[in-house]
mmCIF file of C-alpha atoms and ligand atoms in Angstrom:
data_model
loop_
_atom_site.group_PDB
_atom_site.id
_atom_site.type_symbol
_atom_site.label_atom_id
_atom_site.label_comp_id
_atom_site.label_asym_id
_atom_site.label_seq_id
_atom_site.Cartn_x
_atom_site.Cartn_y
_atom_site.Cartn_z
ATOM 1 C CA UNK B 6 69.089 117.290 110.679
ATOM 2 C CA UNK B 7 69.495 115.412 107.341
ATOM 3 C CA UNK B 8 70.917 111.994 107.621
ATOM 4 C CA UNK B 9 74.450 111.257 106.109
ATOM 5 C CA UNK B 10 74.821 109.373 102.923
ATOM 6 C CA UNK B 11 75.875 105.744 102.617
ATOM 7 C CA UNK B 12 78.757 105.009 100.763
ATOM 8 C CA UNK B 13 77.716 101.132 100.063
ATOM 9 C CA UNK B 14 80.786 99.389 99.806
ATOM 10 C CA UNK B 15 78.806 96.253 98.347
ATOM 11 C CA UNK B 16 77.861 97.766 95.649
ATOM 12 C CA UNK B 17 81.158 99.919 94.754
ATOM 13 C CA UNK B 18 82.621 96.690 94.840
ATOM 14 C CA UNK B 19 80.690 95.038 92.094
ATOM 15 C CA UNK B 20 80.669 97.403 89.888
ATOM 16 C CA UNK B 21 84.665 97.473 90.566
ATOM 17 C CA UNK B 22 83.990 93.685 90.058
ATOM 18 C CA UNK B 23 82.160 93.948 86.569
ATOM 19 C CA UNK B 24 84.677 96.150 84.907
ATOM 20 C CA UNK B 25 87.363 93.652 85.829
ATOM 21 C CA UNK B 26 85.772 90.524 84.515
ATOM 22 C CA UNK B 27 85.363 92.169 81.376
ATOM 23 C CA UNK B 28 88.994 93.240 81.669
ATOM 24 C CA UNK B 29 90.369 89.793 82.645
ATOM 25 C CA UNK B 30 88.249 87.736 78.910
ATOM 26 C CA UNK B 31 90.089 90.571 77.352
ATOM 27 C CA UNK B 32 93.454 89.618 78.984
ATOM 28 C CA UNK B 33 92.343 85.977 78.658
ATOM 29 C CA UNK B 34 92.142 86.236 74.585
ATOM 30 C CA UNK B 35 95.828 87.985 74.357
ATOM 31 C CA UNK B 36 97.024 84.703 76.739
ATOM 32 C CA UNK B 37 98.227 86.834 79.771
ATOM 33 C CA UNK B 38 97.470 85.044 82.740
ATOM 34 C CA UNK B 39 95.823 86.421 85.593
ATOM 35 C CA UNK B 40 96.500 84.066 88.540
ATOM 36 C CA UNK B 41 96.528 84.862 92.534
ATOM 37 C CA UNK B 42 98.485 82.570 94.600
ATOM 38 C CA UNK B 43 97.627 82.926 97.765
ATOM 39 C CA UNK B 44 99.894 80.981 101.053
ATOM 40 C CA UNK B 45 98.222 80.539 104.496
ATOM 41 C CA UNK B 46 100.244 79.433 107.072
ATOM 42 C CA UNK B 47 98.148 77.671 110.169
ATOM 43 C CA UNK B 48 95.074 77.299 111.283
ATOM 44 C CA UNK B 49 93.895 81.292 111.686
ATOM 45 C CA UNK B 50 89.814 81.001 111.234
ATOM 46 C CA UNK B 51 89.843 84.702 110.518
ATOM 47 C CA UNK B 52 92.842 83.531 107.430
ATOM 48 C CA UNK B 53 90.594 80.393 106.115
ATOM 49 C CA UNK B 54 87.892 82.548 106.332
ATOM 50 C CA UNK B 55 89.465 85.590 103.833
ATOM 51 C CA UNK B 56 91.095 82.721 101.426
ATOM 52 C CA UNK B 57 87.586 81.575 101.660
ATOM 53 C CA UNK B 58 85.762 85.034 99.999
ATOM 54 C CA UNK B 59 88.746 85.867 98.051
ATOM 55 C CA UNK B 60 88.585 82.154 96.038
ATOM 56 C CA UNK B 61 85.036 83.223 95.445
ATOM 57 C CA UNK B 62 85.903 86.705 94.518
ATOM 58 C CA UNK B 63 88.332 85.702 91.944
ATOM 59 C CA UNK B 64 86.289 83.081 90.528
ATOM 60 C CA UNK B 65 83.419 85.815 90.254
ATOM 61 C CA UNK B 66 85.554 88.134 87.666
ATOM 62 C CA UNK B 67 87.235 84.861 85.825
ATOM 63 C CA UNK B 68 90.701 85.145 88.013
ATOM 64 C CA UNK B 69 92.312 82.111 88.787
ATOM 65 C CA UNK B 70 93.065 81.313 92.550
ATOM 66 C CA UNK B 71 95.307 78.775 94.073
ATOM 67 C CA UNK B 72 96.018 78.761 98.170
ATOM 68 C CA UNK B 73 98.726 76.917 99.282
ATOM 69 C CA UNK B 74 98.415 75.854 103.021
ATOM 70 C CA UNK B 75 101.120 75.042 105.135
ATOM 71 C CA UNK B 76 100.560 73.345 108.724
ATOM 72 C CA UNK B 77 100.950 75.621 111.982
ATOM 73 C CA UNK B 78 104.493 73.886 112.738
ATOM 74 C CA UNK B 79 105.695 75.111 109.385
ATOM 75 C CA UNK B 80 109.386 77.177 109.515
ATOM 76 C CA UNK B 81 110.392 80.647 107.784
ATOM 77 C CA UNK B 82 112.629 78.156 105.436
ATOM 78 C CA UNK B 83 109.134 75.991 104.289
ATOM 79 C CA UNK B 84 107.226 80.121 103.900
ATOM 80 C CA UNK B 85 110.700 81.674 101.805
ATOM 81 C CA UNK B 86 110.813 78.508 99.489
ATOM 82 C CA UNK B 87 107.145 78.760 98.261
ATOM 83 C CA UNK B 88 108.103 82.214 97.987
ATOM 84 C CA UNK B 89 111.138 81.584 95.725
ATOM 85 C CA UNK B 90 108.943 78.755 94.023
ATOM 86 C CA UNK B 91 105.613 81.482 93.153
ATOM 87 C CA UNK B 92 108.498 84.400 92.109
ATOM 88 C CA UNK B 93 109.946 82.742 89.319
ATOM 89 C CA UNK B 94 106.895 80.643 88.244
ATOM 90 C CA UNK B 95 105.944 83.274 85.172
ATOM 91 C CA UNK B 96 101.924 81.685 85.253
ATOM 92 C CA UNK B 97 101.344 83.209 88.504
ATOM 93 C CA UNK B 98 100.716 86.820 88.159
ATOM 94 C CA UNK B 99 100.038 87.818 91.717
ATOM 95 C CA UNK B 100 101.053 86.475 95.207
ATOM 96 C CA UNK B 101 100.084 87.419 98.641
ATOM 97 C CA UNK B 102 100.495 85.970 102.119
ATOM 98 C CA UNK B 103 97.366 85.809 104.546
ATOM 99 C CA UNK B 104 98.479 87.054 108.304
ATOM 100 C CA UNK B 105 98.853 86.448 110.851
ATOM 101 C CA UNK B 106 101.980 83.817 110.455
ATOM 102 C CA UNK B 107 103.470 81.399 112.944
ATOM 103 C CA UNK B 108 105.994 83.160 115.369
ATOM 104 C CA UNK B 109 108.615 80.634 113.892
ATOM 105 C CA UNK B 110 108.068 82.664 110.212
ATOM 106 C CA UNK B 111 109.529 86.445 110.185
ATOM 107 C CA UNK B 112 106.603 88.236 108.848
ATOM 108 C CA UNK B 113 108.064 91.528 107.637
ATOM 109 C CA UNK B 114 111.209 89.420 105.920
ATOM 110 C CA UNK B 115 108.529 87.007 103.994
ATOM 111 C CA UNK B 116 106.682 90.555 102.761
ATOM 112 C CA UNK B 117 109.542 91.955 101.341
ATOM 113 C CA UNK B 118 109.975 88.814 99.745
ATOM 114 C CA UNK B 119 107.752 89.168 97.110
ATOM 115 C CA UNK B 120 108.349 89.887 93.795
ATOM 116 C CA UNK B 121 107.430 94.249 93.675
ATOM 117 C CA UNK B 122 105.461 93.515 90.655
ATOM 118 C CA UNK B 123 103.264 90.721 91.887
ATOM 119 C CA UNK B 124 103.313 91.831 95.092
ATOM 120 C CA UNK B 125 99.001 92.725 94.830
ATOM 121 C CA UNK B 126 98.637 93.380 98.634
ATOM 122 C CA UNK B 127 100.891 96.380 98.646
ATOM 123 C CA UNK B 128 103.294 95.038 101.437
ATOM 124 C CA UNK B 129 106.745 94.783 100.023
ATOM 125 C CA UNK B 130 108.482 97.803 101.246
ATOM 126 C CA UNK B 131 109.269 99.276 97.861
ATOM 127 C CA UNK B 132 105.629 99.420 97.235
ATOM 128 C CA UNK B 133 104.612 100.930 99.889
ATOM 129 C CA UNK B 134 107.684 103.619 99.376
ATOM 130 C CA UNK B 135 106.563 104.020 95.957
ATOM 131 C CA UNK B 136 103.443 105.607 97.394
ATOM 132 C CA UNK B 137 105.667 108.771 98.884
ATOM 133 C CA UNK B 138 107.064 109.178 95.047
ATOM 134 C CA UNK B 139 103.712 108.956 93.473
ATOM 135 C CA UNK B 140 104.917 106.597 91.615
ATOM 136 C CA UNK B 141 102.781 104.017 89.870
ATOM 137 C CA UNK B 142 102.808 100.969 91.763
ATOM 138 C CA UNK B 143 100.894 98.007 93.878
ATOM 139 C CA UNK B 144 99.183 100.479 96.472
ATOM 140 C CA UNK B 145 97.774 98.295 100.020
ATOM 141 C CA UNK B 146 94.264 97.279 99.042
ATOM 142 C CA UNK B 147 92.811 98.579 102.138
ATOM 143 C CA UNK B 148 94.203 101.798 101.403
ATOM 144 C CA UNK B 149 92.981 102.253 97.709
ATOM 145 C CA UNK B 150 89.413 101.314 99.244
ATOM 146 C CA UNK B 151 89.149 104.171 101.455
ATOM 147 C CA UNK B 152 90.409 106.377 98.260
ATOM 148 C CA UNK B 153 87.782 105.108 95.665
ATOM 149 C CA UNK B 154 85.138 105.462 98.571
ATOM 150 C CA UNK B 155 86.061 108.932 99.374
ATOM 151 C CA UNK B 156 86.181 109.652 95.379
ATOM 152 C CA UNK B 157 83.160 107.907 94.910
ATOM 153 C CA UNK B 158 80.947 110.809 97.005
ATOM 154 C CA UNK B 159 82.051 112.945 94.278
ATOM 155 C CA UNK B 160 83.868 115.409 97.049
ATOM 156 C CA UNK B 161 86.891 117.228 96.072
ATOM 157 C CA UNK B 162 89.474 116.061 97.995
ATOM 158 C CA UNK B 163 92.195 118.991 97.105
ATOM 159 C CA UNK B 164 92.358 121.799 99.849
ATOM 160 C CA UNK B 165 90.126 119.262 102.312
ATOM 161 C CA UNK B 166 90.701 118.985 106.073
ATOM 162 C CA UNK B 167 91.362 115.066 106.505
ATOM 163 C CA UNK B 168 92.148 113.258 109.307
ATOM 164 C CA UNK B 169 93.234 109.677 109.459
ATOM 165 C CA UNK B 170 92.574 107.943 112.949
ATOM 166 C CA UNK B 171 95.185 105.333 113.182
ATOM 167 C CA UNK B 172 98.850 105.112 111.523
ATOM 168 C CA UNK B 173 99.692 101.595 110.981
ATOM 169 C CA UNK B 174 101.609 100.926 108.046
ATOM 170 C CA UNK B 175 99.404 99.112 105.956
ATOM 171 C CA UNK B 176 96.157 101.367 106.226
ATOM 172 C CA UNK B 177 96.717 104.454 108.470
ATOM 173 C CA UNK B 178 99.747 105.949 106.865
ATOM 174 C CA UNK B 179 99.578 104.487 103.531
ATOM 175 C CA UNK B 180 95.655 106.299 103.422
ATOM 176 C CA UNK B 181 97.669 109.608 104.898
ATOM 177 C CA UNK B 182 100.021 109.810 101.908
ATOM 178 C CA UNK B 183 97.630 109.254 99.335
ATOM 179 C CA UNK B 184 95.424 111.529 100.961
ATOM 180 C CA UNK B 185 98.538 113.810 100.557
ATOM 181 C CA UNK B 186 99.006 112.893 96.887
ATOM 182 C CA UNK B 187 95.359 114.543 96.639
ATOM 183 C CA UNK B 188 96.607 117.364 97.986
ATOM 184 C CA UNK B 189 94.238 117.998 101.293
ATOM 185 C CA UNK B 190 95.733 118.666 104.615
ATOM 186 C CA UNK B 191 96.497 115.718 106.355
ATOM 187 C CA UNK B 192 96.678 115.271 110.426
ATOM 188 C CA UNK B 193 97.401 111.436 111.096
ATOM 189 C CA UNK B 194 96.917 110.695 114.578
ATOM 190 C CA UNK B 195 97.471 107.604 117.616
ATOM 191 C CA UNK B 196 96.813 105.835 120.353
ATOM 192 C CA UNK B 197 99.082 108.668 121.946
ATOM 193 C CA UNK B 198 97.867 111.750 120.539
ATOM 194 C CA UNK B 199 96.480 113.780 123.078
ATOM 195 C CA UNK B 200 92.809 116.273 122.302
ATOM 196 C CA UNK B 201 92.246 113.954 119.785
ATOM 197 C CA UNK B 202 88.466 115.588 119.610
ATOM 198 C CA UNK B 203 89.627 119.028 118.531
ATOM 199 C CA UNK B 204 91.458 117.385 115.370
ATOM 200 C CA UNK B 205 88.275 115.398 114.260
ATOM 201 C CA UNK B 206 85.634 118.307 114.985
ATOM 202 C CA UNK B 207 87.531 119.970 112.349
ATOM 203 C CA UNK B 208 87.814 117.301 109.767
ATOM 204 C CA UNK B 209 86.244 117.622 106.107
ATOM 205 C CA UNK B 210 87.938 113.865 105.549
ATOM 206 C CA UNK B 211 87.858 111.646 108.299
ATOM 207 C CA UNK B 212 89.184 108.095 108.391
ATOM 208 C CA UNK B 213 89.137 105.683 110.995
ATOM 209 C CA UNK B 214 91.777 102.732 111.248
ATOM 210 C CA UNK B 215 92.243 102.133 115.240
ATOM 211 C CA UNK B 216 90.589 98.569 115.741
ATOM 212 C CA UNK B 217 88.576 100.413 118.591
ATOM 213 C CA UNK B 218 84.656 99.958 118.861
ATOM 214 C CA UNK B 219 82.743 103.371 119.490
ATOM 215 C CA UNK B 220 86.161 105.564 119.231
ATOM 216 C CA UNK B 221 84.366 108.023 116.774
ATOM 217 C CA UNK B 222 81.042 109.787 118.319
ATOM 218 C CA UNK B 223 78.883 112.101 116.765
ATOM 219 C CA UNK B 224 79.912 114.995 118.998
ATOM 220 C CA UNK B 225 83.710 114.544 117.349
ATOM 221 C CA UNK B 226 82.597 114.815 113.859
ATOM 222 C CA UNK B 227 82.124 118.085 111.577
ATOM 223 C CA UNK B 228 78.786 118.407 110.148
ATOM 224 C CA UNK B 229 78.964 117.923 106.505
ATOM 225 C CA UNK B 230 82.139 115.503 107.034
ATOM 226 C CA UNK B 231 82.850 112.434 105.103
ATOM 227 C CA UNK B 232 83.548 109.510 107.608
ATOM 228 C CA UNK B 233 85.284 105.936 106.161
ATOM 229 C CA UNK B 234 84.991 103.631 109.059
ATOM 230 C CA UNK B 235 88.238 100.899 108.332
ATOM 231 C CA UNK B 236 87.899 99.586 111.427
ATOM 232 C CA UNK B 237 86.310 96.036 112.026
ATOM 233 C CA UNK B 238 86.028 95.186 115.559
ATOM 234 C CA UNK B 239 83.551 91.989 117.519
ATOM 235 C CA UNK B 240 81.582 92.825 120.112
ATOM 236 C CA UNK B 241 78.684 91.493 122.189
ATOM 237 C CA UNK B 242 75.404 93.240 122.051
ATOM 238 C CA UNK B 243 72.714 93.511 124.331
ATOM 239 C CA UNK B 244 71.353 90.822 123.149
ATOM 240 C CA UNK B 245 74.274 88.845 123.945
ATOM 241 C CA UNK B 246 75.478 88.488 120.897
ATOM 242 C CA UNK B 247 78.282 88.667 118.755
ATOM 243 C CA UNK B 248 78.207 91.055 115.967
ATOM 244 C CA UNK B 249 81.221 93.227 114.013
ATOM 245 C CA UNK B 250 80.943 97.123 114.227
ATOM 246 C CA UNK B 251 83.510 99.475 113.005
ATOM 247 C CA UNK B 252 85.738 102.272 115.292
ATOM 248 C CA UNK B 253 82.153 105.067 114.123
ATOM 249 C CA UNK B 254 79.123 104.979 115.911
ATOM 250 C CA UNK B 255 77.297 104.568 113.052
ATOM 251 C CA UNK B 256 73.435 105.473 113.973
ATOM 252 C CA UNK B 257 75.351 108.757 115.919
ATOM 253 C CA UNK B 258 77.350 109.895 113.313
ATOM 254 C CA UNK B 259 74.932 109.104 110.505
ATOM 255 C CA UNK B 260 73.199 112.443 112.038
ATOM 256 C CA UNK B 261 76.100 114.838 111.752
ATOM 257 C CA UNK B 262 78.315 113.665 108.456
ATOM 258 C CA UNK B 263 77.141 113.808 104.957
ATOM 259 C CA UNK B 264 78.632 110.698 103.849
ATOM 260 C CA UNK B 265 79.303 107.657 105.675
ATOM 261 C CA UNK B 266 80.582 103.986 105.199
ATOM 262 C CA UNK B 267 78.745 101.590 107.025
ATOM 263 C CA UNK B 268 80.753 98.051 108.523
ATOM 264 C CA UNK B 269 79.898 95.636 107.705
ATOM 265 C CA UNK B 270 79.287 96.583 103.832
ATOM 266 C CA UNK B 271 82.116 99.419 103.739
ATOM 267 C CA UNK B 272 85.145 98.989 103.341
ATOM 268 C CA UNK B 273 85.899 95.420 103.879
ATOM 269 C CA UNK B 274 84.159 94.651 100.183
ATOM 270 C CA UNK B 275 86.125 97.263 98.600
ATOM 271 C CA UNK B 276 89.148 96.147 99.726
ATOM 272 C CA UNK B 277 88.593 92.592 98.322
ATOM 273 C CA UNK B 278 88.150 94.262 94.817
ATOM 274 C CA UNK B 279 91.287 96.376 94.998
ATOM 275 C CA UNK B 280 92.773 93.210 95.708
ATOM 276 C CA UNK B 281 91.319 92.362 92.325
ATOM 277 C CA UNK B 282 91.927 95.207 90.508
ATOM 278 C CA UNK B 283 95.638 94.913 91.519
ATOM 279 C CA UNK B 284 96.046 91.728 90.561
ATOM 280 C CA UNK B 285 94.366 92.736 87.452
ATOM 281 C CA UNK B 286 96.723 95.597 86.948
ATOM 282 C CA UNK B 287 99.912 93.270 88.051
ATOM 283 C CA UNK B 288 99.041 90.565 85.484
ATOM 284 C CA UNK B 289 98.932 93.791 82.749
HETATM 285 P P1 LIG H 321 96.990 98.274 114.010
HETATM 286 O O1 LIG H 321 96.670 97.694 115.356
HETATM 287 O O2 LIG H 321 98.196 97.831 113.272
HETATM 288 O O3 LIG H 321 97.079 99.862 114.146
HETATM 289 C C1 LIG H 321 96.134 100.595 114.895
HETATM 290 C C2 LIG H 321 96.498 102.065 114.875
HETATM 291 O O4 LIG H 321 95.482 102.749 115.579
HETATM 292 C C3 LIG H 321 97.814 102.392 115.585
HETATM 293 O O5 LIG H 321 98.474 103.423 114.907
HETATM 294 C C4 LIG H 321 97.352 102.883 116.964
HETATM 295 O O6 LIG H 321 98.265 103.806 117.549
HETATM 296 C C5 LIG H 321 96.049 103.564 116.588
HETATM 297 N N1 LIG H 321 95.099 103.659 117.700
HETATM 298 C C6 LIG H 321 94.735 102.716 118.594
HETATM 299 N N2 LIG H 321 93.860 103.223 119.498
HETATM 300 C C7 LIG H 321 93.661 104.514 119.132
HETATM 301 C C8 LIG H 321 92.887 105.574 119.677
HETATM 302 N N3 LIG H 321 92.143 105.392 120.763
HETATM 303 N N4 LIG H 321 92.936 106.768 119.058
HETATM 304 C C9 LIG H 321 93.697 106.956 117.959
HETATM 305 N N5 LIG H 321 94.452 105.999 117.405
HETATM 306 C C10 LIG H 321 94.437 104.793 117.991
HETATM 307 O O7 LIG H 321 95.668 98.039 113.172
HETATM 308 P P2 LIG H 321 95.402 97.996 111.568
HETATM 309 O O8 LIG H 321 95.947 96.728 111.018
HETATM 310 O O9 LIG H 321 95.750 99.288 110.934
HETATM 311 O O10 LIG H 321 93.815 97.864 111.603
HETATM 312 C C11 LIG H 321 92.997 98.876 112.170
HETATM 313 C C12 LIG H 321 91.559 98.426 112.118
HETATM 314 O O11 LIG H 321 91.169 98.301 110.758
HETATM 315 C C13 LIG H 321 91.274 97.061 112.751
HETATM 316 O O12 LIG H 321 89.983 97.079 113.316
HETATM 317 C C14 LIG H 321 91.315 96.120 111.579
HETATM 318 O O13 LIG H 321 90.547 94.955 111.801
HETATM 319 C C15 LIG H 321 90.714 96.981 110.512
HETATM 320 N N6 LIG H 321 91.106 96.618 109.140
HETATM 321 C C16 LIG H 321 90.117 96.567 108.231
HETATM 322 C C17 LIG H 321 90.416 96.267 106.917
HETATM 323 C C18 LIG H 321 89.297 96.213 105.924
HETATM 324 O O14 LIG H 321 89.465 95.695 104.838
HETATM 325 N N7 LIG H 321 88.134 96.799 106.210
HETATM 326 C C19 LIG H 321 91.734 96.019 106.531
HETATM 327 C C20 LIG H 321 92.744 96.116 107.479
HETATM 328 C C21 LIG H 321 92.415 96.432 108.799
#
């Protein structure tokens, strides 16, 4: 049997990454800023980590990144007033808030927060509803990934069996309404949903976003199938040691599907240049 295809999320993303720095000198000689403000609260490795990559990202396509960092003790009042502060400061372009925060801070109140049209992470609620109208708007980055991946195996996505493995807000069910917007037939499933197997075997489009190592076996995927794996999960190997794998048994799967994203190198890059592209397209 033929192996799949790799959809290499590396290099998707730099040539997402090229088009914008061209786009942002352009910006740059019209002086419209493009600036990402980015606030992490406490000491999240996983946080410092992303602010870490996403200052690089930026500075890679000519962006201009500032993180403010507040200590672990900080209170929802210290989070809302940087906030208020980034909203009505006109030379930043783009804001988002690295997770998790501090119990103290209300997460979902700080999201909605943030001004719609700077709001590049897609998690202000009027964004995300926006998605339902078709309107234009900030679409989650994570989201937009898996649709430029899918679109990038050159698949038609109209009329398509797709299946999307996980429903959380800000992946599962905004991928299942865009999905939708592109007219296939969308089953989005859970933790709950019982024969699980019988939906997959049958999917043309299949999308993982459950946070589960090994969920997704070749025996539950349609030959032919196009498989984005969102899911990035640590686990030990046999060699004791650590190492991040996605929901897909990759090497399994890789016989069945015809296309396949690989994690590492999938969709985690791609969703650091739709974070780009947004902010990009906010500071436009
Ligand atoms: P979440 O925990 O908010 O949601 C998980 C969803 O998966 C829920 O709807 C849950 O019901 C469902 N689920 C759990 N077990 C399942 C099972 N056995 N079968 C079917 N559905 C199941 O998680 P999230 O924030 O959406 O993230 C999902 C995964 O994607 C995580 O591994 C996360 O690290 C990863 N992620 C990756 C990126 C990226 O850029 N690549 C971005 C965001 C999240």
């Amino acid at each position: 049997m033929a192996e799949a295809r790799i959809i290499d999320g590396r290099a998707l993303a730099k040539s997402v990454k090229d088009s914008l720095a061209q786009r942002v000198i352009k910006l740059q000689a019209e002086a419209i800023p493009v600036r990402l403000d980015a606030v992490l609260v406490g000491g999240d490795q996983g946080a410092h980590l992303y602010a870490k990559n996403q200052a690089k990202a930026c500075s890679e396509v000519g962006i201009e990144y500032k993180l403010h960092e507040l200590p672990e003790t900080a209170t929802h009042k210290d989070v809302t007033a940087i906030i208020s502060g980034l909203n009505a400061n006109s030379a930043v372009t783009a804001i988002m808030v690295h997770m998790p925060l501090p119990k103290a801070v209300d997460a979902d109140a700080i999201q909605t927060m943030i001004a719609v049209d700077k709001d590049v992470e897609g998690v202000n609620p009027a964004n995300i509803g926006n998605i339902v109208f078709g309107r234009r708007s900030l679409v989650p980055c994570t989201a937009l990934a898996v649709m430029e991946m899918i679109e990038s195996t050159g698949v038609d996505i109209r009329g398509k069996q797709a299946v999307c493995v996980g429903a959380s807000t800000i992946v599962g069910k905004p991928v299942a309404v865009l999905l939708m917007q592109a007219e296939a037939t969308v089953i989005s499933t859970n933790e709950y949903t019982s024969h699980q197997e019988t939906l997959t075997r049958n999917a043309d489009i299949l999308v993982t976003a459950a946070g589960v190592p090994n969920l997704v076996t070749a025996d539950l995927v349609k030959e032919g199938a196009v498989v984005i794996d969102v899911g990035i999960n640590r686990v030990v190997g046999e060699d004791g040691r650590k190492r991040t794998v996605g929901d897909v048994d990759f090497d399994g799967v890789s016989s069945v599907a015809g296309y396949i994203s690989p994690v590492p190198g999938g969709v985690g890059p791609m969703t650091v240049a739709m974070l780009l592209r947004n902010t990009v397209q906010a500071a436009n």
